[in-house]
XYZ file of C-alpha atoms in Angstrom:
726
model
C 40.374 32.935 33.845
C 39.578 30.354 36.489
C 42.159 28.308 38.294
C 42.263 25.302 40.600
C 42.818 27.498 43.642
C 40.239 27.393 46.422
C 40.488 31.140 46.994
C 36.985 32.407 46.291
C 38.194 35.909 45.450
C 40.050 34.571 42.396
C 37.430 32.060 41.299
C 35.658 32.632 38.005
C 31.945 33.273 38.122
C 31.078 30.429 35.789
C 33.164 27.643 37.103
C 36.526 27.066 38.579
C 37.411 23.461 39.012
C 37.088 23.508 42.793
C 39.308 21.823 45.422
C 41.424 18.994 44.147
C 41.851 17.224 47.441
C 40.395 16.993 50.897
C 41.341 15.619 54.334
C 39.513 13.029 56.398
C 39.388 12.856 60.161
C 41.978 10.118 60.213
C 44.464 12.381 58.454
C 44.559 10.340 55.207
C 44.010 12.246 51.982
C 41.168 11.063 49.733
C 41.011 12.284 46.156
C 37.993 14.456 45.462
C 36.948 14.665 41.781
C 36.941 18.095 40.227
C 33.682 19.867 39.476
C 34.268 19.457 35.745
C 34.736 15.695 36.147
C 31.547 15.287 38.188
C 29.562 17.323 35.667
C 31.052 15.300 32.797
C 30.085 12.031 34.527
C 26.533 13.313 34.914
C 26.411 14.169 31.211
C 27.818 10.738 30.381
C 25.089 9.095 32.462
C 22.491 10.964 30.404
C 24.075 9.593 27.227
C 23.853 6.066 28.662
C 20.141 6.626 29.287
C 19.690 7.706 25.661
C 21.591 4.640 24.458
C 19.324 2.413 26.562
C 16.153 3.800 25.013
C 17.766 3.709 21.575
C 18.505 0.005 22.082
C 14.774 -0.619 22.592
C 14.142 0.564 19.016
C 16.795 -1.695 17.455
C 14.428 -4.641 16.699
C 12.124 -2.366 14.694
C 15.097 -0.704 13.025
C 16.384 -4.108 11.904
C 12.919 -5.050 10.635
C 12.795 -1.819 8.607
C 16.227 -2.524 7.132
C 15.209 -6.097 6.291
C 11.947 -5.114 4.583
C 12.543 -4.872 0.824
C 16.281 -4.919 1.490
C 16.033 -1.594 3.288
C 14.922 0.202 0.104
C 11.929 1.866 1.749
C 13.966 2.838 4.815
C 16.683 4.465 2.708
C 14.475 6.201 0.156
C 11.630 7.699 2.213
C 11.672 10.028 5.174
C 14.984 11.809 4.641
C 15.044 14.057 1.552
C 12.387 15.421 -0.780
C 13.165 14.395 -4.356
C 11.927 15.291 -7.833
C 10.110 12.913 -10.147
C 12.114 9.930 -11.340
C 13.007 9.396 -14.961
C 10.632 7.636 -17.363
C 13.059 4.713 -17.737
C 13.152 4.146 -13.984
C 9.351 4.245 -13.729
C 9.024 1.779 -16.612
C 11.449 -0.594 -14.908
C 9.366 -0.541 -11.740
C 6.185 -1.128 -13.737
C 7.688 -4.292 -15.236
C 8.801 -5.459 -11.820
C 5.323 -4.929 -10.368
C 3.670 -6.790 -13.232
C 5.483 -9.952 -12.169
C 3.568 -9.939 -8.887
C 0.243 -8.384 -9.809
C -2.671 -10.746 -10.569
C -4.749 -10.367 -13.716
C -6.599 -7.052 -13.747
C -10.128 -7.805 -12.594
C -12.385 -5.804 -10.285
C -13.223 -7.582 -7.020
C -16.672 -6.048 -6.944
C -18.877 -3.868 -9.062
C -17.601 -0.312 -9.534
C -18.016 1.736 -6.402
C -19.408 4.664 -8.350
C -22.534 5.043 -10.365
C -22.664 8.598 -11.590
C -20.312 9.405 -8.723
C -22.086 7.356 -6.044
C -21.467 3.926 -4.584
C -23.959 1.251 -5.524
C -24.559 -2.087 -3.829
C -21.464 -4.133 -4.677
C -21.205 -7.783 -5.523
C -19.977 -9.969 -2.649
C -16.261 -9.670 -2.016
C -13.812 -10.493 0.751
C -14.437 -7.636 3.123
C -18.220 -7.608 2.741
C -18.488 -11.106 4.201
C -20.724 -11.233 7.250
C -18.701 -12.718 10.070
C -20.369 -14.631 12.836
C -19.476 -14.262 16.507
C -16.840 -16.979 16.132
C -14.105 -14.385 16.183
C -15.333 -12.537 19.260
C -13.361 -12.558 22.499
C -14.041 -15.481 24.757
C -15.251 -17.906 22.066
C -13.620 -21.216 21.323
C -12.106 -20.660 17.884
C -11.795 -17.699 15.483
C -12.367 -18.034 11.751
C -9.444 -19.280 9.682
C -8.315 -17.960 6.321
C -9.514 -21.102 4.575
C -12.982 -20.710 6.074
C -13.082 -17.084 5.027
C -12.003 -17.871 1.475
C -14.746 -20.493 1.250
C -17.247 -17.630 1.562
C -15.690 -15.759 -1.372
C -17.404 -15.707 -4.754
C -15.779 -18.302 -6.984
C -14.113 -15.750 -9.271
C -12.350 -14.122 -6.275
C -10.850 -17.127 -4.534
C -7.852 -17.490 -6.817
C -7.263 -13.742 -6.765
C -7.355 -13.553 -2.973
C -5.092 -16.580 -2.607
C -2.601 -14.979 -4.998
C -2.638 -11.750 -2.992
C -1.995 -13.514 0.277
C 0.759 -15.736 -1.071
C 2.687 -12.747 -2.391
C 1.934 -10.690 0.720
C 3.268 -13.459 2.946
C 6.633 -13.152 1.196
C 6.765 -9.371 0.783
C 4.875 -7.960 3.783
C 6.983 -6.328 6.524
C 7.629 -8.210 9.726
C 5.578 -6.962 12.648
C 7.669 -6.160 15.718
C 5.609 -5.185 18.792
C 6.707 -2.071 20.626
C 8.192 -2.217 24.100
C 5.008 -0.737 25.558
C 2.960 -3.528 23.960
C 5.261 -6.201 25.347
C 5.259 -4.689 28.847
C 1.596 -3.717 28.931
C 0.637 -6.695 31.058
C 2.856 -5.492 33.921
C 0.993 -3.842 36.840
C 2.144 -0.221 36.388
C 3.055 -0.304 32.694
C -0.281 1.118 31.406
C -0.061 4.033 33.859
C 3.235 5.256 32.384
C 1.668 5.593 28.943
C -1.324 7.649 30.050
C -1.463 11.413 29.491
C 0.039 13.598 32.155
C -2.508 15.598 34.175
C -3.939 18.132 33.486
C -5.145 18.180 29.880
C -2.168 16.359 28.460
C 0.359 19.105 29.263
C 2.861 19.521 26.397
C 1.667 16.155 25.021
C 3.497 14.430 27.856
C 2.684 11.019 29.246
C 3.106 9.972 32.860
C 6.267 8.108 31.882
C 7.800 11.221 30.322
C 6.814 13.306 33.346
C 8.552 10.791 35.619
C 11.695 10.980 33.470
C 11.734 14.762 33.764
C 11.284 14.521 37.520
C 14.121 11.994 37.866
C 16.373 14.264 35.802
C 15.554 17.270 38.009
C 16.307 15.306 41.177
C 19.561 13.997 39.713
C 20.549 17.515 38.653
C 20.005 18.817 42.187
C 21.864 15.923 43.817
C 24.893 16.257 41.550
C 24.999 20.005 42.203
C 25.418 19.580 45.971
C 27.021 16.151 46.423
C 30.645 15.927 47.619
C 31.031 19.708 47.767
C 29.966 22.734 49.786
C 30.235 26.511 49.854
C 31.636 27.969 46.671
C 32.068 24.436 45.339
C 28.293 24.265 44.846
C 28.415 27.424 42.758
C 31.246 26.105 40.603
C 29.530 22.731 40.180
C 26.333 24.421 39.005
C 28.304 26.391 36.407
C 30.027 23.272 35.083
C 26.723 21.406 34.814
C 25.498 24.160 32.514
C 28.621 24.024 30.343
C 28.787 20.235 30.035
C 25.124 19.732 29.099
C 25.049 22.445 26.439
C 25.859 20.097 23.478
C 23.177 17.614 24.520
C 20.509 20.281 24.992
C 21.277 21.819 21.597
C 21.137 18.377 19.982
C 17.713 17.725 21.497
C 16.425 21.001 20.051
C 17.889 20.803 16.538
C 15.750 19.741 13.582
C 18.280 17.167 12.336
C 19.514 15.467 15.463
C 21.485 12.265 15.889
C 19.630 11.783 19.168
C 16.310 11.883 17.329
C 17.531 9.333 14.787
C 18.748 6.929 17.479
C 15.444 7.210 19.333
C 13.438 6.997 16.114
C 11.588 10.226 16.891
C 11.252 13.607 15.259
C 12.451 16.799 16.865
C 8.904 17.758 17.888
C 8.614 14.570 19.985
C 11.805 15.173 21.996
C 11.533 18.952 22.208
C 9.888 18.658 25.638
C 13.197 17.324 27.035
C 15.094 20.174 25.343
C 12.865 22.732 27.078
C 12.994 21.092 30.492
C 16.757 20.667 30.495
C 17.221 24.246 29.289
C 15.008 25.577 32.072
C 16.941 23.716 34.770
C 20.237 24.844 33.261
C 19.074 28.469 33.452
C 18.131 27.952 37.115
C 21.610 26.536 37.731
C 23.223 29.508 35.954
C 21.089 31.892 37.991
C 22.124 30.089 41.193
C 25.768 30.354 40.096
C 25.595 34.105 39.406
C 23.471 35.093 42.418
C 25.646 32.996 44.718
C 28.792 34.796 43.691
C 27.063 38.191 43.866
C 26.049 37.507 47.480
C 29.578 36.349 48.255
C 31.104 39.483 46.727
C 28.639 41.796 48.476
C 29.489 40.259 51.827
C 33.159 40.939 51.174
C 32.442 44.363 49.692
C 34.235 43.566 46.434
C 31.233 43.329 44.119
C 32.254 46.258 41.899
C 35.816 45.049 41.337
C 34.842 41.419 40.755
C 31.944 42.312 38.447
C 34.240 44.385 36.240
C 36.835 41.621 36.263
C 34.434 38.995 34.903
C 32.901 40.910 32.000
C 32.905 37.769 29.793
C 30.929 35.929 32.494
C 28.230 38.590 32.390
C 28.155 38.338 28.593
C 27.677 34.560 28.775
C 24.905 34.934 31.354
C 23.256 37.657 29.265
C 23.171 35.345 26.250
C 21.673 32.541 28.327
C 19.114 34.920 29.847
C 18.109 36.134 26.383
C 17.281 32.553 25.393
C 15.379 31.856 28.614
C 13.269 35.033 28.615
C 12.161 34.847 24.974
C 11.416 31.129 25.307
C 8.471 31.933 27.561
C 5.120 30.959 25.981
C 3.984 34.584 25.790
C 6.835 35.392 23.359
C 7.048 32.032 21.589
C 3.351 32.048 20.654
C 2.965 35.732 19.817
C 6.168 36.177 17.795
C 8.041 33.072 16.735
C 10.479 35.211 14.737
C 11.510 37.030 17.925
C 11.851 33.714 19.749
C 13.964 32.214 16.952
C 16.299 35.199 16.563
C 16.750 35.496 20.328
C 17.857 31.868 20.359
C 20.535 32.409 17.728
C 21.866 35.630 19.248
C 21.851 34.068 22.701
C 23.583 30.893 21.472
C 26.408 32.765 19.762
C 26.935 35.173 22.676
C 26.965 32.427 25.283
C 29.139 29.933 23.384
C 31.829 32.520 22.562
C 31.852 34.324 25.929
C 32.000 31.116 27.970
C 35.259 30.146 26.234
C 36.915 33.373 27.450
C 35.436 32.890 30.904
C 36.618 29.295 31.376
C 39.359 27.893 29.141
C 38.224 24.292 29.626
C 34.802 25.167 28.186
C 36.330 25.513 24.717
C 35.883 21.815 23.917
C 32.224 21.834 24.944
C 31.596 24.940 22.851
C 33.294 23.386 19.831
C 31.097 20.296 20.188
C 28.019 22.534 20.284
C 29.166 24.479 17.216
C 29.669 21.171 15.394
C 26.082 20.103 16.184
C 24.698 23.451 15.059
C 26.778 23.388 11.878
C 25.693 19.841 11.038
C 22.057 20.805 11.536
C 22.493 23.850 9.283
C 24.090 21.762 6.520
C 21.287 19.193 6.719
C 18.730 21.989 6.425
C 20.430 23.238 3.275
C 20.259 19.775 1.721
C 16.600 19.453 2.726
C 15.578 22.847 1.300
C 14.151 23.307 -2.195
C 13.488 26.653 -3.844
C 10.574 25.916 -6.143
C 7.241 27.091 -7.509
C 4.076 25.998 -5.719
C 0.451 26.151 -6.834
C -2.165 27.657 -4.517
C -5.885 26.893 -4.680
C -8.503 28.299 -2.282
C -11.002 25.865 -0.762
C -13.903 28.030 0.505
C -15.901 25.170 2.045
C -12.842 24.020 3.983
C -11.596 27.564 4.780
C -8.177 26.391 3.684
C -5.602 26.736 0.934
C -4.435 23.747 -1.048
C -0.718 23.891 -1.863
C 0.825 21.555 -4.391
C 4.530 21.308 -5.210
C 4.577 19.654 -8.651
C 8.358 19.305 -8.758
C 8.681 17.269 -5.533
C 6.984 13.882 -5.878
C 8.802 11.487 -3.525
C 11.027 11.106 -0.483
C 8.641 11.437 2.480
C 6.556 9.209 4.734
C 2.935 9.641 5.722
C 2.551 11.859 8.770
C 5.693 13.884 8.125
C 5.640 17.643 7.731
C 7.527 20.324 5.832
C 8.367 23.938 6.629
C 7.450 26.672 4.140
C 9.086 30.054 3.515
C 7.301 32.352 1.069
C 9.230 34.780 -1.123
C 6.650 37.515 -1.552
C 5.987 40.778 0.258
C 2.246 40.136 0.033
C 2.531 37.784 3.024
C 4.541 40.307 5.028
C 7.832 42.154 4.854
C 9.618 39.361 6.669
C 7.740 36.434 5.116
C 10.979 34.917 3.813
C 12.312 34.758 7.386
C 9.308 32.818 8.724
C 9.186 29.026 8.437
C 5.723 27.534 8.956
C 5.268 23.761 9.475
C 2.431 21.874 7.734
C 1.632 18.162 7.580
C 1.881 16.531 4.149
C -1.502 15.321 2.878
C -0.296 13.141 -0.002
C 1.882 10.061 -0.329
C 5.304 9.733 -1.834
C 5.695 8.680 -5.464
C 2.111 8.222 -6.585
C 1.640 6.477 -9.913
C -0.109 9.454 -11.462
C 2.887 11.667 -10.721
C 1.157 13.979 -8.256
C 3.417 16.327 -6.339
C 3.573 17.051 -2.636
C 0.201 18.361 -1.374
C -0.589 20.450 1.724
C -3.871 21.764 3.130
C -3.302 24.990 5.075
C -6.174 26.008 7.355
C -6.900 29.741 7.352
C -6.412 30.392 11.080
C -3.567 32.859 11.772
C -2.306 36.027 10.118
C 0.088 34.280 7.738
C -2.380 31.582 6.679
C -5.155 34.147 6.134
C -2.866 36.200 3.887
C -1.985 33.021 2.016
C -5.670 32.226 1.488
C -6.365 35.752 0.267
C -3.449 35.503 -2.163
C -4.836 32.245 -3.558
C -8.399 33.559 -3.766
C -7.529 36.830 -5.502
C -4.098 36.589 -7.160
C -4.575 39.809 -9.129
C -5.164 41.835 -5.991
C -2.204 40.200 -4.283
C 0.125 40.870 -7.177
C 0.735 37.165 -7.842
C 0.728 35.283 -11.104
C -1.845 32.821 -12.326
C -0.627 29.428 -13.348
C -0.841 28.080 -16.859
C -3.740 25.995 -18.060
C -1.740 22.836 -17.456
C -1.111 23.526 -13.785
C -2.461 20.754 -11.587
C -4.647 21.761 -8.684
C -8.030 21.004 -7.174
C -10.518 23.028 -9.160
C -13.551 23.503 -6.948
C -15.822 24.218 -9.889
C -14.820 20.934 -11.512
C -14.615 18.723 -8.428
C -18.282 17.772 -8.255
C -18.505 17.307 -11.990
C -15.466 15.048 -11.829
C -17.393 12.579 -9.674
C -20.004 12.185 -12.373
C -17.380 11.892 -15.117
C -15.447 9.300 -13.124
C -18.601 7.334 -12.410
C -19.571 7.155 -16.077
C -16.086 6.065 -17.129
C -16.068 3.289 -14.562
C -19.465 2.040 -15.604
C -18.243 1.846 -19.187
C -15.188 -0.119 -18.151
C -17.106 -2.510 -15.927
C -19.530 -3.636 -18.579
C -16.934 -5.976 -20.051
C -15.409 -6.954 -16.712
C -12.329 -4.827 -17.291
C -10.578 -2.290 -15.197
C -12.035 1.195 -15.823
C -9.722 3.426 -17.890
C -9.459 5.916 -15.027
C -7.883 3.253 -12.809
C -5.743 1.294 -15.259
C -2.585 3.051 -14.101
C -3.024 1.560 -10.623
C -2.558 -1.906 -12.143
C 0.006 -1.222 -14.865
C 2.092 1.191 -12.815
C 2.215 3.664 -15.665
C 1.428 7.326 -15.465
C -2.248 8.116 -15.744
C -3.234 9.254 -19.248
C -4.464 12.786 -19.653
C -8.012 11.736 -20.489
C -11.011 13.793 -19.573
C -11.853 11.619 -16.583
C -8.288 11.605 -15.262
C -8.034 15.350 -15.678
C -11.306 16.159 -13.970
C -10.582 13.775 -11.106
C -7.925 16.168 -9.867
C -9.040 19.246 -11.766
C -7.100 21.523 -14.055
C -7.253 25.268 -14.258
C -5.460 28.543 -13.703
C -4.041 28.203 -10.189
C -2.033 30.838 -8.346
C 1.714 30.286 -8.346
C 4.216 31.465 -5.759
C 7.908 30.974 -5.066
C 8.646 29.170 -1.816
C 11.383 27.283 -0.017
C 10.116 23.847 0.997
C 12.226 22.366 3.789
C 11.826 18.828 5.044
C 10.619 16.254 5.627
C 10.541 16.087 9.414
C 8.732 13.941 11.975
C 6.966 10.744 11.022
C 6.357 7.344 12.647
C 7.932 6.877 16.071
C 10.507 4.237 16.879
C 11.030 3.096 13.257
C 7.460 1.788 13.207
C 6.049 0.431 9.933
C 2.314 1.096 9.737
C 1.838 -1.515 7.035
C 2.905 -4.236 9.479
C -0.359 -3.905 11.440
C -3.485 -5.883 10.605
C -5.817 -2.901 11.035
C -5.538 0.851 11.505
C -7.947 3.238 13.220
C -7.170 6.847 12.292
C -8.874 9.641 14.276
C -8.407 13.252 13.180
C -9.947 16.582 14.036
C -10.335 19.627 11.787
C -7.271 20.272 9.651
C -5.674 17.145 11.123
C -7.337 15.348 8.209
C -4.115 16.005 6.282
C -2.422 13.442 8.513
C -5.318 11.025 8.046
C -5.351 11.321 4.255
C -1.625 10.671 3.920
C -1.653 7.689 6.293
C -4.699 6.081 4.671
C -3.363 6.557 1.144
C 0.032 5.165 2.111
C -1.598 2.094 3.645
C -3.672 1.542 0.496
C -0.617 2.026 -1.714
C 1.374 -0.580 0.237
C -1.501 -3.062 -0.053
C -1.633 -2.438 -3.808
C 2.075 -3.242 -3.951
C 1.365 -6.429 -1.940
C 3.801 -5.188 0.697
C 1.423 -4.861 3.631
C -0.435 -6.849 6.270
C -3.234 -4.277 6.508
C -6.765 -5.606 5.953
C -8.958 -3.027 7.664
C -8.761 0.788 7.719
C -11.196 3.125 9.463
C -10.913 6.918 9.357
C -12.881 9.099 11.813
C -12.957 12.822 11.112
C -14.424 15.277 13.662
C -15.323 18.692 12.213
C -17.612 21.557 13.110
C -19.156 22.007 9.655
C -19.885 18.981 7.430
C -19.376 21.218 4.371
C -15.620 20.664 4.914
C -16.160 17.284 3.294
C -17.075 18.688 -0.123
C -13.566 19.798 -1.279
C -12.096 16.403 -0.358
C -14.743 14.248 -2.070
C -12.653 13.660 -5.221
C -9.714 12.457 -3.132
C -11.866 10.271 -0.877
C -13.765 8.832 -3.820
C -10.496 7.939 -5.511
C -9.340 6.103 -2.376
C -12.641 4.213 -2.215
C -12.264 3.220 -5.868
C -8.782 1.867 -5.304
C -9.941 -0.214 -2.346
C -12.718 -1.725 -4.485
C -10.032 -3.433 -6.586
C -8.291 -4.997 -3.590
C -9.953 -8.232 -2.430
C -8.369 -8.272 1.026
C -8.876 -4.681 2.187
C -11.775 -2.675 3.570
C -11.923 1.076 4.142
C -14.586 3.213 5.841
C -14.823 6.927 6.630
C -17.060 8.373 9.340
C -17.461 12.147 9.560
C -18.780 13.533 12.866
C -20.001 17.128 12.756
C -20.913 19.368 15.701
C -22.722 22.175 13.858
C -26.211 21.952 12.377
C -26.329 21.106 8.700
C -26.817 24.241 6.624
C -29.325 24.398 3.745
C -26.423 25.149 1.405
C -24.686 21.881 2.331
C -27.911 19.910 1.924
C -28.350 21.445 -1.512
C -24.789 20.462 -2.474
C -25.418 16.883 -1.378
C -28.564 16.711 -3.474
C -26.696 18.158 -6.433
C -24.206 15.310 -6.345
C -24.743 12.708 -9.064
C -27.141 10.236 -7.471
C -28.167 12.580 -4.689
C -25.880 11.476 -1.870
C -22.449 10.493 -0.603
C -20.489 7.351 -1.493
C -21.335 4.211 0.428
C -18.056 4.183 2.360
C -18.610 7.713 3.722
C -20.991 8.102 6.669
C -22.139 11.359 8.284
C -22.876 11.276 12.015
C -24.071 14.239 14.126
C -22.424 15.033 17.471
C -19.102 14.091 19.002
C -18.205 10.395 19.002
C -17.710 8.317 22.123
C -14.172 7.158 21.493
C -14.232 4.525 24.212
C -17.035 2.869 22.303
C -15.375 3.497 18.928
C -12.050 1.946 19.965
C -13.729 -0.957 21.754
C -15.916 -1.760 18.747
C -13.042 -1.468 16.285
C -10.792 -3.805 18.266
C -13.304 -6.369 19.560
C -16.015 -6.447 16.931
C -14.135 -5.616 13.737
C -10.447 -6.468 13.943
C -10.881 -9.512 16.160
C -13.435 -10.985 13.754
C -11.005 -10.976 10.860
C -9.856 -14.402 9.735
C -6.333 -15.233 10.798
C -3.584 -17.533 9.653
C -1.084 -19.543 11.658
C 0.670 -16.419 12.955
C -2.581 -14.751 14.090
C -3.249 -11.039 13.840
C -0.408 -8.517 13.899
C -1.876 -5.739 16.001
C -3.988 -2.598 15.771
C -2.597 0.862 15.130
C -4.557 3.815 16.518
C -3.407 7.115 14.993
C -4.678 10.484 16.233
C -4.070 14.046 15.096
C -6.039 16.995 16.399
C -6.724 19.099 19.499
C -5.440 17.958 22.882
C -8.926 17.057 24.114
C -9.435 14.782 21.098
C -6.108 13.033 21.654
C -6.910 12.570 25.343
C -10.303 11.012 24.542
C -8.730 8.545 22.117
C -5.988 7.717 24.603
C -8.616 7.060 27.277
C -10.412 4.724 24.882
C -7.211 2.764 24.241
C -6.394 2.598 27.961
C -9.866 1.201 28.674
C -9.172 -1.925 26.601
C -8.670 -5.103 28.595
C -5.489 -7.163 28.345
C -7.458 -10.016 26.768
C -8.715 -7.705 24.028
C -5.185 -6.506 23.330
C -3.702 -9.984 23.191
C -6.448 -11.299 20.908
C -5.504 -8.854 18.141
C -1.725 -8.908 18.670
C -1.496 -5.681 20.670
C -2.776 -2.114 20.330
C -0.439 0.830 19.775
C -1.244 4.534 19.613
C 0.505 7.148 17.491
C -0.077 10.835 18.248
C 0.847 13.434 15.675
């Protein structure tokens, strides 16, 4: 065990406390803090930094707690939950009916035999003049906009806005929006060179650099010789609880900062790497010292527990290298746990004072493990292959609420057909549906067939008999590809029938009444019913979500850009925004979704979902939604034939196909200046633009460059522009 003696021969390899006093030239004794105290002060300073950044999120946290009495904040984003009771759903339906206007479509049905026809004039089809463009004298007011409404829509739109004004969430600009006008503020938010390394911004890179400099200064300040070695060891011990907290899935640090574990994991890795360097410096320093004194054999045998602690730390560091983490996550994960346990136990025998820091770390790990147990659900999922999308659709019928758009879950499959150790592998996937839909749909995932595990999953869904899995019953809900195109025609006919008398189509009545959708032919074929493949899985989550307690429904407009399988993020965000507008609990008036794919045939499996979203928007007088699909591969004859086979011979009006990659500087500029800024505004003006992006790093960097290119005048005119990267 270590002591306070300055004799280096009796000093522990991982941290004695160093000299307790020193002498000045004048002969007066000045107290010198111990190495443990200096390391603890450095750790405390890091906590103060975290508290500072947490304080910046307090205004948005208070706004979230104030919105709907904090009901949304408490209910969504923490635990996945099963469907509520019929009595509870009926109570909510009555409550909604007090606020909903009379059921009346705001335009002609968006589908005619599955295709959008030319609608009657409604709020978002109004042609705006250049009055709202930047640099003009006066933008259009709400009264002027309502004067352009058809007569039968004015009362409806006024009712929507009156209720929205009372129930919509308060918009609180982010700190970056407030500080964006400062000279260097935009630079800190830009991606770190090159190619957006680890999704870092320049501001995050600067924070990591400042931490590294501070770590080095604290290691060598007010000490020398063996004191440096002891100080380095204590810095490793003291920062262990904080580093583990930054890397755990359920972290108090993440909650205070309003960020998921995947957003703060970069700090966990950087701090861990510097701690390993400090431990290496500590061990090598003492080895050199012992070799010089020719006592290396005796001292090495004496400090066996020190070597065990260093071995555990080295195990974590080596198997955290990208070559191991990417090729075998199971090896990386198990090495972490073995290394943690070895290090935390051995360090207590090596240095008695390290016991308290180890206990704090064990408490954090135990709390994270308990939270994972509460967030885990052993349930049956339904698998459906989507050949055009090269993906597998997973639905969890039992879990219908408790998450926010953009969050993800981790799946563990209990079948040997996905591998002998499939139950030990947790794979994260973004949720593609919204919480607590009125038709009772469960949690939905789209899993792209890309790696070994996902390819085996797709094969199991495509051929359940060969995989030894069971087929679901006839009542199992899933997206039946054979029925999806036919469902468009069925839905279109049902809506035409309902619109003849100026009533809400039967297929959409549940959006107004709040009741569960009836099991009619049109409702059934909209989603599709058939014999899906069932599998037992553990669904753990939700994790991630909006940063800094942000409420997406507090923004006036949202531009969502996704690439490939990132459409799961886009679908969930768009549907959540539409749902909040339907509840009259949103400020959103304009939504645009851009999807970049290689093959436009990926659009076919999602047409029922996208058509349903378009239908719902057609009954909202104050909301507009558009989808633009950019494809980089030539259109195949098979895809052209499928388009022609659609009822009406084409895509819905709100869905546009564009060849080639988009110019996101132009897209962002047009969306902010020529679309959002032209919207009519009330006395409080517009409440900002949200730009969400999910996809490859190059896509995110292009969108970020487009946002950075906006002028300060353009940002101020719309109430600020914020970017969310998933």
